[in-house]
Structures are given as structure tokens and as C-alpha cells.
XYZ file of C-alpha atoms in Angstrom:
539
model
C 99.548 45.409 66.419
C 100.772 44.770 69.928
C 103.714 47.670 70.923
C 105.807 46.385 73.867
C 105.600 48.791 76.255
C 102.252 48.717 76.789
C 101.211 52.456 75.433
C 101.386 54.158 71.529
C 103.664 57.034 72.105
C 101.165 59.546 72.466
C 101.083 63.495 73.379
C 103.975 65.312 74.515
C 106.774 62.644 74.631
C 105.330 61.442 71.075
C 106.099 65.055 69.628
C 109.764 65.032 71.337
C 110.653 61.628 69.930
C 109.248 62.878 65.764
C 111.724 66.278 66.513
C 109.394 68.503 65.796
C 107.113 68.604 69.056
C 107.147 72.018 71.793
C 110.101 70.151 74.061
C 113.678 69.443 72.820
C 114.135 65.954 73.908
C 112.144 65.677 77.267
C 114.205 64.166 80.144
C 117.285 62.962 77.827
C 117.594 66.427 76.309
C 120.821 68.096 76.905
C 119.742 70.430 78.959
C 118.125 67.628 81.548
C 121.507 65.955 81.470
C 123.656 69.124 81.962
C 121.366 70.397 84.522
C 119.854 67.096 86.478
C 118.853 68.966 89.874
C 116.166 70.965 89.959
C 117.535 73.183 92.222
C 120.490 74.119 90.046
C 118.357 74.406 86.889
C 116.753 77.026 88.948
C 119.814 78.748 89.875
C 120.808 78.852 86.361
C 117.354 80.098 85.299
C 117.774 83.408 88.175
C 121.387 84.236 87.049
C 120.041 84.086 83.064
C 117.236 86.257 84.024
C 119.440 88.698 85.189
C 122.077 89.078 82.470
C 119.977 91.535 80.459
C 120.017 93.930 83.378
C 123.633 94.265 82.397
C 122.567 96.309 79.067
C 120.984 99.107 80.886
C 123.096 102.287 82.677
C 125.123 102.290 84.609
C 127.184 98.820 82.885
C 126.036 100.266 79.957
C 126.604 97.036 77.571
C 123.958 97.981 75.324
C 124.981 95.729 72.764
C 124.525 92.764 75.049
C 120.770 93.291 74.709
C 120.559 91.431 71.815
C 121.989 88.521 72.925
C 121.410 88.655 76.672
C 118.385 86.451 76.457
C 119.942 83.466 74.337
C 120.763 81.532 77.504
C 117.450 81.843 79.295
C 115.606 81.110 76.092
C 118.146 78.265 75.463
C 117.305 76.658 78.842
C 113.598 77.261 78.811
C 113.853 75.084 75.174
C 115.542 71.819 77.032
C 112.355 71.922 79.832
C 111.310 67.993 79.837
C 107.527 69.288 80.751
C 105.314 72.820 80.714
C 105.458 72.997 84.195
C 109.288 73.143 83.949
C 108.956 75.512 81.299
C 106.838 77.646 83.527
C 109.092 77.503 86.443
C 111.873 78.111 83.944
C 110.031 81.202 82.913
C 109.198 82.436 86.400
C 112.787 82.033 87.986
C 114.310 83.925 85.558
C 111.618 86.889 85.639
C 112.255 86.859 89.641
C 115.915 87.516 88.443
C 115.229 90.161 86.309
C 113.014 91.820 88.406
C 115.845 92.076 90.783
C 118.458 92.820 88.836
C 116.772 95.926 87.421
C 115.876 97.194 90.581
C 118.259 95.944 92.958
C 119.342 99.399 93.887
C 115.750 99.534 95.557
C 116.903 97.182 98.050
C 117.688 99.626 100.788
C 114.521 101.756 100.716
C 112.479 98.099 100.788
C 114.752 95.639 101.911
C 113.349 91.950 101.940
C 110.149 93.383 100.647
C 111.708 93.486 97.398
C 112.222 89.956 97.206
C 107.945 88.986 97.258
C 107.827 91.720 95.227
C 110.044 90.518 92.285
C 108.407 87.211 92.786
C 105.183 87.808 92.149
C 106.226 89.978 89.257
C 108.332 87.073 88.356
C 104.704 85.127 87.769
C 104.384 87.323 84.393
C 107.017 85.275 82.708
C 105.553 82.444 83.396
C 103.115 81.785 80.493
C 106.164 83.204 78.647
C 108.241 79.958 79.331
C 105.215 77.983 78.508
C 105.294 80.478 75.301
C 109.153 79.672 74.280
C 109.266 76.065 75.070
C 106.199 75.594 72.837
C 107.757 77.200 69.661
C 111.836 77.114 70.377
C 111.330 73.192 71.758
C 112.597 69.831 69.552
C 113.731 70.550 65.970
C 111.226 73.938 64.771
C 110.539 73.473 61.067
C 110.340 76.743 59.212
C 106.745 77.992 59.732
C 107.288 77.519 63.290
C 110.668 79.501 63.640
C 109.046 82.542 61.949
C 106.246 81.616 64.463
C 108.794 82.050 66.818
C 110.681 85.227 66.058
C 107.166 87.012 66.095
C 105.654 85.429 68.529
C 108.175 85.530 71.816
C 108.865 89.063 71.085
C 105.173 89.667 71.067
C 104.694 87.810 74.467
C 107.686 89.504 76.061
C 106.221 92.751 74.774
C 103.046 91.609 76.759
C 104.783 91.156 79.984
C 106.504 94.933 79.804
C 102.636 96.209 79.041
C 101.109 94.752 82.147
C 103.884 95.880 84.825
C 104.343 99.223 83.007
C 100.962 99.543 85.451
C 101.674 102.618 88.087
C 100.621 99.970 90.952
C 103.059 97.455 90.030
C 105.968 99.661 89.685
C 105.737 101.467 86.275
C 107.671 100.975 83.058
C 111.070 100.865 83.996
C 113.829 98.642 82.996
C 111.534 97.900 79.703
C 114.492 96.177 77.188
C 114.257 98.332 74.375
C 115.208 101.333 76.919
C 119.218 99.565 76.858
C 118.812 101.159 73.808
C 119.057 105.250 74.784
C 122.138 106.119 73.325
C 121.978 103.628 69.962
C 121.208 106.343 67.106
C 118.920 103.691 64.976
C 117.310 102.180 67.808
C 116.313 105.736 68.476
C 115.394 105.757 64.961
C 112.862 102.692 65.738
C 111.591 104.734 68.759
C 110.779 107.346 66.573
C 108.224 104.785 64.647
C 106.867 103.004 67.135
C 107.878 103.972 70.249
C 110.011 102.399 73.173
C 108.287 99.187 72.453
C 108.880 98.556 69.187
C 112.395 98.365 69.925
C 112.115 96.003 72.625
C 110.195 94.099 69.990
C 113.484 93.798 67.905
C 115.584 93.486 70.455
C 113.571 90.086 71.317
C 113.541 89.092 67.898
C 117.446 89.506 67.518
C 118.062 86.810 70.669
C 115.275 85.006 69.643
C 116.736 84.583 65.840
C 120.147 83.886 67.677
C 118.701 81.005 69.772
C 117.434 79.394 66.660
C 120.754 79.705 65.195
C 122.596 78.215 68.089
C 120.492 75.878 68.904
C 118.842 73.681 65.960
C 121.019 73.138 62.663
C 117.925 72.816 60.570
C 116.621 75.931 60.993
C 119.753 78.090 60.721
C 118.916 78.990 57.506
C 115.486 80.035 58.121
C 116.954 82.266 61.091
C 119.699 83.742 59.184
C 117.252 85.038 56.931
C 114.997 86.227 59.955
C 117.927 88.111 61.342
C 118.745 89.966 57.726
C 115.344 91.149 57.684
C 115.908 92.504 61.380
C 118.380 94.328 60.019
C 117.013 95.417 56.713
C 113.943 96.873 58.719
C 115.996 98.947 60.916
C 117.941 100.240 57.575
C 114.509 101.014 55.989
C 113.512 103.073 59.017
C 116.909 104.815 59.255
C 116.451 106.154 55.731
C 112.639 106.812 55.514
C 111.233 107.532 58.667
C 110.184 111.420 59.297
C 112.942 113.586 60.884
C 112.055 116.473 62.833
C 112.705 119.857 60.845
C 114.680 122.532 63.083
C 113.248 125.484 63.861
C 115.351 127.868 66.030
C 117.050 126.659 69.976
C 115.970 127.633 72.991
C 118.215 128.068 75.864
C 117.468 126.190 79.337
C 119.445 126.260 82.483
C 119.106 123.093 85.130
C 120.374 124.063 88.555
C 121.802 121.061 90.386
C 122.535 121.885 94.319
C 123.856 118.695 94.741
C 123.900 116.640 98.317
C 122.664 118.117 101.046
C 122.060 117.143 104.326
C 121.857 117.257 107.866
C 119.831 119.761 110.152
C 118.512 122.912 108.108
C 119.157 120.922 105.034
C 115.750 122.147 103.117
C 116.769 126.106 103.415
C 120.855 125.324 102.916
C 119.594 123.395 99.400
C 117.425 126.432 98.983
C 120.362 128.865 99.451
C 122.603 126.434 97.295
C 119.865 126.492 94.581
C 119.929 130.651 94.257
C 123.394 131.107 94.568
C 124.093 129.183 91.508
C 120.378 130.519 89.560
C 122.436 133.700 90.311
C 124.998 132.456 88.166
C 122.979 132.655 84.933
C 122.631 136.459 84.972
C 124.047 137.509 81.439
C 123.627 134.483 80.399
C 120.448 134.755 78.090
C 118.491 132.051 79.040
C 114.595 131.199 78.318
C 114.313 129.275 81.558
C 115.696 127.916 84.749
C 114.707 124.590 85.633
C 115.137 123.358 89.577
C 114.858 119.607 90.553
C 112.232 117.986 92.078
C 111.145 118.696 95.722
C 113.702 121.941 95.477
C 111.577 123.543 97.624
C 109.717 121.380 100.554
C 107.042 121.387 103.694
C 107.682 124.686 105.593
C 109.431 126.713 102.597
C 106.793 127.471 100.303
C 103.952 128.530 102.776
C 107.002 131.496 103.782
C 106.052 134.529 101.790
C 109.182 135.326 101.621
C 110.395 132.155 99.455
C 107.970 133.707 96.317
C 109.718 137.553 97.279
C 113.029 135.331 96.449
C 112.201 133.785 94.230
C 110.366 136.441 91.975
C 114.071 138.515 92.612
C 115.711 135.438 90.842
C 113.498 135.911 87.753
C 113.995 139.697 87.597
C 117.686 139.333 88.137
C 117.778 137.029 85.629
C 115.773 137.675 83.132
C 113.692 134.278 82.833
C 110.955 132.104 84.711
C 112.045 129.715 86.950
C 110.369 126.404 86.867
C 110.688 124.843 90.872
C 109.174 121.653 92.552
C 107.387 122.091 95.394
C 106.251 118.929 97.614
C 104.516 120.500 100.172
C 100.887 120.434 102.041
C 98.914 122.788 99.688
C 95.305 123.087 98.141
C 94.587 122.237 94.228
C 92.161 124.294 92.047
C 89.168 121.722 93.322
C 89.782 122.241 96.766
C 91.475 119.074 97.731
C 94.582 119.802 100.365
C 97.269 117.928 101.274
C 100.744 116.659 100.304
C 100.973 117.752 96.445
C 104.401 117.246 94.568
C 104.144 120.483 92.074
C 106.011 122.059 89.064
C 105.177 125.676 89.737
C 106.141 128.479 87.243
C 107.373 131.426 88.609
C 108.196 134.866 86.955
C 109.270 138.167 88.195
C 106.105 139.133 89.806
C 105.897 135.934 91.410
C 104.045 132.667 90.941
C 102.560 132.775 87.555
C 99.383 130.649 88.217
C 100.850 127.866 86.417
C 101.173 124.580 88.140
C 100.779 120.997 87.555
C 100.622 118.104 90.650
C 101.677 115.188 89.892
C 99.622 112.679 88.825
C 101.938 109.185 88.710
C 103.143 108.397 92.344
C 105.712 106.102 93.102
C 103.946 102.858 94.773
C 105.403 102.906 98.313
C 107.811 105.908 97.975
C 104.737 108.229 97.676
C 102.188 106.082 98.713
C 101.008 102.620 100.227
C 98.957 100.379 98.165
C 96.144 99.178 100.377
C 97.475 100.941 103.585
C 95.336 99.331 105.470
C 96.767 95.904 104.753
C 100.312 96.878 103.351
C 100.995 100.444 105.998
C 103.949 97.760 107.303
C 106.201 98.108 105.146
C 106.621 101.691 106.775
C 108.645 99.733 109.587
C 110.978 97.767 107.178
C 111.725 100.165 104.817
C 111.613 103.802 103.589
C 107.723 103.438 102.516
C 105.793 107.247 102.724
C 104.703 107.760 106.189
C 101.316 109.660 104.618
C 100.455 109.138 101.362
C 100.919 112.060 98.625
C 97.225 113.101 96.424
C 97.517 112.977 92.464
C 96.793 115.948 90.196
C 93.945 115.456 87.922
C 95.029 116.535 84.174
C 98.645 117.184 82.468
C 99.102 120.462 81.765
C 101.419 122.337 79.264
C 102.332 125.882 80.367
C 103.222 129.171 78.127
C 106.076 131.327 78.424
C 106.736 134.521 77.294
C 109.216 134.986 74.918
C 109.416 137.868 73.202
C 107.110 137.649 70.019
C 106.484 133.913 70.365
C 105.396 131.716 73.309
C 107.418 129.016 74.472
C 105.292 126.073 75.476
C 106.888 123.252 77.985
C 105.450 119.847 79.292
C 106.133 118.971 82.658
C 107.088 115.743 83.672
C 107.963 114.717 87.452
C 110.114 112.092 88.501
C 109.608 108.997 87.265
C 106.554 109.924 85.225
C 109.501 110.102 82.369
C 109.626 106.499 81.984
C 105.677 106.525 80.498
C 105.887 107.158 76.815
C 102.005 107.890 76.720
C 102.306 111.043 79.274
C 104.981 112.873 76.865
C 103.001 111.900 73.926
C 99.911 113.836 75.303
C 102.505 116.543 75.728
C 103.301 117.088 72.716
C 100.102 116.182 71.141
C 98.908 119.304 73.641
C 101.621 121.482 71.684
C 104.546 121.258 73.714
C 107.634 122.425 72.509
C 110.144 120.912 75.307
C 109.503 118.499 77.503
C 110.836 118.962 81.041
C 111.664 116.427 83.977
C 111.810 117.231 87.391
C 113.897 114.500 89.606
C 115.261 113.491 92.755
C 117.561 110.590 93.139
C 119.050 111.426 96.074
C 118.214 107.953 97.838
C 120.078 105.840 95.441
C 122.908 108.269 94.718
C 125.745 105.564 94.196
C 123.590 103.392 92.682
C 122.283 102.747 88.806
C 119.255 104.457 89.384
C 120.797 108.070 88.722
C 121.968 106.501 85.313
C 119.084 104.730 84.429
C 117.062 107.672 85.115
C 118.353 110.567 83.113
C 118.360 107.685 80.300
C 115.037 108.028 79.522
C 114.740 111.259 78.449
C 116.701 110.506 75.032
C 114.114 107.681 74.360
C 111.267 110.506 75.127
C 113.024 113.338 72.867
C 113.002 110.440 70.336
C 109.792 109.128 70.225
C 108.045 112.392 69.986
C 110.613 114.404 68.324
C 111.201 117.598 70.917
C 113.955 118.597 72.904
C 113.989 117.158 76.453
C 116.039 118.523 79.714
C 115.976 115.807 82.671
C 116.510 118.240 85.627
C 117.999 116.677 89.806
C 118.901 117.661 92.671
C 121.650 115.511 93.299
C 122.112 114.628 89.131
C 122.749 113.039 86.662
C 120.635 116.090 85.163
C 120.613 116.405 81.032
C 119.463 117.239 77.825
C 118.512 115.510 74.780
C 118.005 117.184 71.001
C 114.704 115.976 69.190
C 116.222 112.878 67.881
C 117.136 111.550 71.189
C 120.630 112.477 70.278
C 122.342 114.329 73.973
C 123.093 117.787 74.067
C 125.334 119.892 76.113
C 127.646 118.408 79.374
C 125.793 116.318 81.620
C 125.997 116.838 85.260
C 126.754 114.196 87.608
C 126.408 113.167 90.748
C 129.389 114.425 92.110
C 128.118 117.771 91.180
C 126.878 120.799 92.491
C 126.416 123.287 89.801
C 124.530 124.834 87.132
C 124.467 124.001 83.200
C 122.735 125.638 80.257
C 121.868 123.515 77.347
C 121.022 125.400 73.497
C 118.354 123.156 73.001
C 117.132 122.499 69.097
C 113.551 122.990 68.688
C 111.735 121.352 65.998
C 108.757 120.811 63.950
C 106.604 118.312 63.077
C 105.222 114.952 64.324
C 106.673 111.333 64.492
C 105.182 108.525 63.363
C 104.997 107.477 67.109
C 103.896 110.808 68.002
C 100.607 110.316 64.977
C 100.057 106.129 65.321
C 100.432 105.969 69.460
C 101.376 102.284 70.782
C 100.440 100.050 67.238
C 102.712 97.595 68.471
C 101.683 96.567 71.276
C 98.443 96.263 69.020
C 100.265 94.165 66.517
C 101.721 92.345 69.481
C 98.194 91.460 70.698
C 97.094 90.315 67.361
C 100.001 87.805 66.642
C 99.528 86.495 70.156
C 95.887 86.069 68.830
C 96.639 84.392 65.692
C 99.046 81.956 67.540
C 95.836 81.232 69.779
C 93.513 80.306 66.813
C 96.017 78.509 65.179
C 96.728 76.378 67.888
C 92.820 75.918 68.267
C 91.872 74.814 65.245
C 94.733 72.398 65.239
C 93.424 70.911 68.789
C 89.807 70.757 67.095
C 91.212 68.896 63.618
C 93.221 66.269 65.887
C 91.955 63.110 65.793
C 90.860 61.461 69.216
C 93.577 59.262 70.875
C 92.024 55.473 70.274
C 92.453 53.130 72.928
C 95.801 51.490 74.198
């Protein structure tokens, strides 16, 4: 039979025109005629990228999460070809990239920009991902495809940059969550990512909903189950069992600057541990880098510091980022949590091991040591402790164990997990924010420590220089009166402690497992269906 024309309707364009092929229409889809330029589907693509970034501190719109994504999923759907959908999926990563950590801006400047690009190149396959199973009319095995699926690629994408060289986890979606007592809940389960996971499923279901008629039905039911799963876990996942508080004071000195600003923070810093005499407190907790270069080599910091204790009645737990020598013999620029009681340093100490790519250190000096001149990039890099360590107080008849955590080594769920696992009883962040003071990063910081507390069930205290310095019970939920950055003072926090392990806490990251195995099935699906197609005869 002769088709005018001159070609069957084969391949992609065929599967558009039967409604039920990986595009929604190819170049007479809505979206191509809303958005005809390239250039302002790619505008488009950036801003929706960016709108979840509106979910995490310090907007705060947590409940935009779970619908943040619908527009960016919704446009990646209309793509007339995969290499729009790819592009689609790449703009909008460069967006979120930025948006997330836009307050980095004046420590790297322009640098920030290739960097969010070529993070930006994760969500690539994604788009490829979304067009492939949100595209054309999805019938029903295909939308639960879908809402299992993207989630599980997404998830993918927050694995491979939650890599210390390319930044760490931060700004992972399921963190918007912090303050949401059943997301917390989820955390508790399966960690930080399994919330993400139904965060993505939520905008995912939503996106069906809005987008195809036929399959609102099959995403209304995909949404109840959402929420009957969240339910379920509310009411039968393990709560930690109380067992007795322990008191903890954070001592915030607040900005300080200017000539002699290293001894006026130290000064600052025991004036208010003064403060705490009579107070009954188990420990004193300083901020990161409260003591620096030139202090702690001064025998008469540890004389000071050993006074606090006595006067006190408690160990002090300071940060010391300062040339030193490790237990191997290694010396120079450590950034340590040292314990120190009333006969001085205790012997306990543990160097950070996590380093902030360029803040601590540059990747590949050699080829990367300029982005010392166009930004705040470390002028010598910083060496990494070897093992975590979990350190014993003395407390009366019992010990008190603590995990140390510094700076930004909060935002790894795996590091407090071998905490705990390790028995400790509180976990404890050291920070220093100063740099990005009036930005979101102060916010977004002291957030994680609820999704820590959570995960593992312990107490967590998130303890700055320059704030927002915390606490957080064993459920995530936050304790005490926050400190913020406006403030130069001292809090204590009666922290719950509690018993017990989560199912996080015993089962590790099984979703990113189960994420990895749908992806997989999706693969060998879409195999055997390539290997069962018949070959195209001729024109």
C-alpha cells in the first residue's frame, strides 16, 4: 500500500501520534507552541529548576516541596526530541544548583557558575528519564512506572553529588523536610533519602494528575498510597525509649572582627562559659575554629581553659584549626574537636576528616590553585583525620559518650550513623558560618541536625560561632531556644537521651538500594522490549 508522504510513521513521531509514546505531541505539543524559542524554553527550564530551592531555610516553604517540581517535570514532558529533554533536564539542574547555593557566590564568584553547570549535567539523563515515562498519554503500567521510577533517578542524582569532591550532600530535597514531624518519621526508616523519595513521588503523582486526564485515576490512587505509607510509618515505626536528659551548654561569641579578633573571640568565649557556673551542666560545647593558629600552641590557652572546667564543673569541648601533629606523625593545618577537663586536655581529639572542596582545600591545586585569586579558596590546604572517634565523659556513675561532627560533616547521614552505631549517646556539631552570615546558609545549616537526631534516634546540639546554634530531641523534634545570628550568648539545652536503634540506624541506606534496583528493572524492561521489536521493513 502506497502512504503519501513517502515514509510509514515510524519511531519516535509514530509513538507521539498513537498517544502513548515517551513525547507528548512532538513539535505541535503544547508546550512547543507555548514555548517556540529555544532560548526561552531554556529560561523557563532555569527558573523551574530553581523553585524547589524555595522549600529549604531560610523561605522555609516546606510544603512547596511537594509540588515544586510539577512545572519542570511538566515542561520536560512537552520536549519534541531526547535531546530537548536532556537540555530540559540539564538547565534546570544548573538552576538548582544555584539556587541552593547561591549564598556561595561571594566566596567563589563566577566560579560558581561552571560549577553548577557541570553539576547541572547530572540531570540530564534525568530529563531523558521523565520525558520517556511522563511523555504522550501514560497508560497505567507506565504511570506507576513513573511514580517509582523518577523518584528513583532523582534519588540517583543526590547519591552521586553527595560525593565530598563535588560539594557534599547539601540541599538534598527530602532535607525541606527538617521541621515536618512525619517526614521525620520517614527519616527515621530510611533515612534522609527516603523522604526525598516521597517527596518526588508526590510531584511526580501531581504531574500525572495535571497533566493527562486518563491517568488521573491511576495517580489519585498513587498519591493515597503516598499517604497511607507515611500513616503506616507514623504509627508503627520504632520510637526511641527515654532514658534520663543530659544537660549541654553551646557558647556562641558571636561576630568578631578586626585586628586581635582570634584572642577578643577567645575572651568573648570565657566570659560567657563563665556564665554557666551553677548551672549544672554535663558539657560546654564551643564552635568551630573557637580557638585558631597562634592560640593553642600558648600554654597558657590549656591553663585557661582547664580553669573554665574547674570553675565550672564540666569538660569543655573546643575547635581548634591550627598547625599541629596527629597521633601518626603527620603535621600541619588540622581542624580538631579537642576535649578538655580540669586538668587540661584530656587526650581526646578527633581531626576532621570531610573538608570543604575549596574552602579547606583545592581539588587538583596544581591545575585549579586559581581560584585562590577569584575567590575565598584556602590559601594551603587543611590534612584529614583518619577514623571518627566517639569520646567518654565522666559523669558521675555512668559515662556520657558524644560523637563529634565538624562543620558540614552534619549534612552526611552515614558519618552520624557510625556514631551511633560506635555507641554514641549525643551527637555534637561544631560550625562556623561566619562567611555567609546574612545569608541562608546559617539556616540551612543548623537544619540538619533535626534530620540527624531523627534518623538515628539521639539527641543532637549544632554548636557556631556566629549561630544559628541548636538542639534537637531524638525524634528530630527541637529543643530549647535557638540562638541566632544576631547573638552573642550562651544557651543550655536539657537534652532527652534515649535508647534503642532506628530502623535507619539497623538497615543503613536500603533505598538508595531499592532505588538502584527499580532503575534496573526499568533497564531490562526496556531491553527486552527493544530485542522483541520487530525490524522496521523497508519504506
Amino acid at each position: 500500500m502506497r502512504i503519501r508522504g513517502g515514509r510509514l510513521p515510524i519511531g519516535r513521531n509514530a509513538a507521539a501520534a498513537t498517544g502513548d509514546g515517551p513525547a507528548a505531541g512532538g513539535r505541535d505539543s503544547p508546550g512547543a507552541r507555548l514555548l517556540p524559542s529555544p532560548w526561552a524554553r531554556g529560561a523557563v527550564a532555569l527558573l523551574a529548576g530553581a523553585l524547589p530551592s524555595l522549600a529549604f531555610p531560610a523561605p522555609g516553604l516546606w510544603w512547596f516541596a511537594y509540588v515544586a517540581l510539577v512545572p519542570w517535570l511538566l515542561l520536560i514532558r512537552t520536549a519534541h526530541s531526547p535531546r530537548r529533554a536532556a537540555l530540559d533536564g540539564w538547565i534546570g539542574g544548573t538552576g538548582f544548583v544555584i539556587a541552593v547555593h547561591h549564598w556561595l557566590m561571594p566566596s567563589l564568584h563566577v566560579f560558581i557558575l561552571l560549577l553548577a553547570a557541570l553539576l547541572g549535567l547530572l540531570w540530564a539523563p534525568w530529563g531523558l528519564l521523565v520525558s520517556r515515562l511522563l511523555g504522550g498519554s501514560p497508560s497505567v503500567p507506565r504511570a506507576v512506572a513513573a511514580v517509582v521510577v523518577v523518584p528513583s533517578g532523582w534519588l540517583m542524582i543526590e547519591l552521586v553529588r553527595s560525593w565530598e569532591g563535588l560539594g557534599g550532600p547539601w540541599g538534598l530535597l527530602g532535607a525541606s523536610q527538617w521541621e515536618v514531624a512525619p517526614a521525620l518519621r520517614v527519616a527515621s526508616v530510611g533515612g534522609v533519602w527516603l523522604v526525598s523519595l516521597l517527596v518526588l513521588a508526590v510531584n511526580t503523582g501531581a504531574s500525572l494528575l495535571i497533566a493527562d486526564r486518563a491517568a488521573r485515576t491511576t495517580a489519585g490512587v498513587l498519591l493515597v498510597v503516598c499517604a497511607l505509607s507515611v500513616a503506616a510509618t507514623w504509627a508503627w515505626a520504632p520510637r526511641p525509649e527515654s532514658v534520663g536528659t543530659v544537660r549541654i551548654a553551646v557558647v556562641q561569641p558571636g561576630v568578631v572582627e578586626g585586628p586581635g579578633s582570634v584572642a577578643r573571640r577567645f575572651d568573648r568565649g570565657e566570659e560567657l562559659t563563665r556564665s554557666m557556673e551553677g548551672r549544672g551542666v554535663d558539657l560546654v560545647v564551643w564552635g568551630e575554629s573557637s580557638i585558631g593558629a597562634g592560640a593553642w600552641q600558648n600554654p597558657d590557652t590549656a591553663r585557661r581553659l582547664a580553669e573554665l572546667s574547674r570553675r565550672v564543673g564540666a569538660n569543655l569541648l573546643v575547635n581548634v584549626d591550627a598547625r599541629q601533629t596527629d597521633g601518626s606523625g603527620r603535621s600541619g593545618i588540622f581542624k580538631s574537636a579537642v576535649l578538655v577537663g580540669p586538668d587540661g586536655p584530656t587526650g581526646e581529639r578527633y581531626d576532621k576528616m570531610r573538608l570543604v572542596p575549596f574552602g579547606e582545600y583545592v581539588p587538583a591545586r596544581s591545575l585549579l590553585g586559581w581560584a585562590t585569586w577569584v575567590g575565598k579558596a584556602a590559601g594551603e590546604d587543611r590534612l584529614r583525620g583518619d577514623r571518627q572517634v566517639v569520646m567518654a565523659l565522666p559523669d558521675g556513675a555512668r559515662e556520657l559518650r558524644i560523637g563529634p561532627l565538624v562543620c558540614f560533616e552534619s549534612a552526611f547521614p552515614d558519618m552520624s550513623r557510625r556514631l551511633v552505631r560506635d555507641g554514641a549517646q549525643v551527637l555534637v556539631a561544631q560550625s562556623a558560618t561566619s562567611t555567609f552570615q546574612d545569608s541562608w546558609a546559617p539556616a540551612q545549616h543548623a537544619s540538619l541536625g533535626a534530620l540527624r537526631a531523627a534518623e538515628n534516634g539521639r539527641p543532637m546540639v549544632h554548636s557556631t560561632l556566629t549561630g544559628i546554634s541548636a538542639a534537637y530531641g531524638p525524634r528530630g523534634e527541637r529543643v530549647g531556644r535557638p540562638l541566632g545570628t544576631d547573638a552573642s550568648a550562651a544557651e543550655v539545652f536539657d537534652l532527652p537521651l534515649a535508647r534503642g536503634s532506628t530502623l535507619y540506624g539497623r538497615l543503613g541506606d536500603w533505598p538508595v538500594y531499592g532505588a538502584l534496583a527499580a532503575l534496573a528493572v526499568l533497564c531490562a524492561a526496556e531491553g527486552l522490549r527493544a530485542l522483541r521489536r520487530p525490524a522496521p521493513g523497508p519504506p
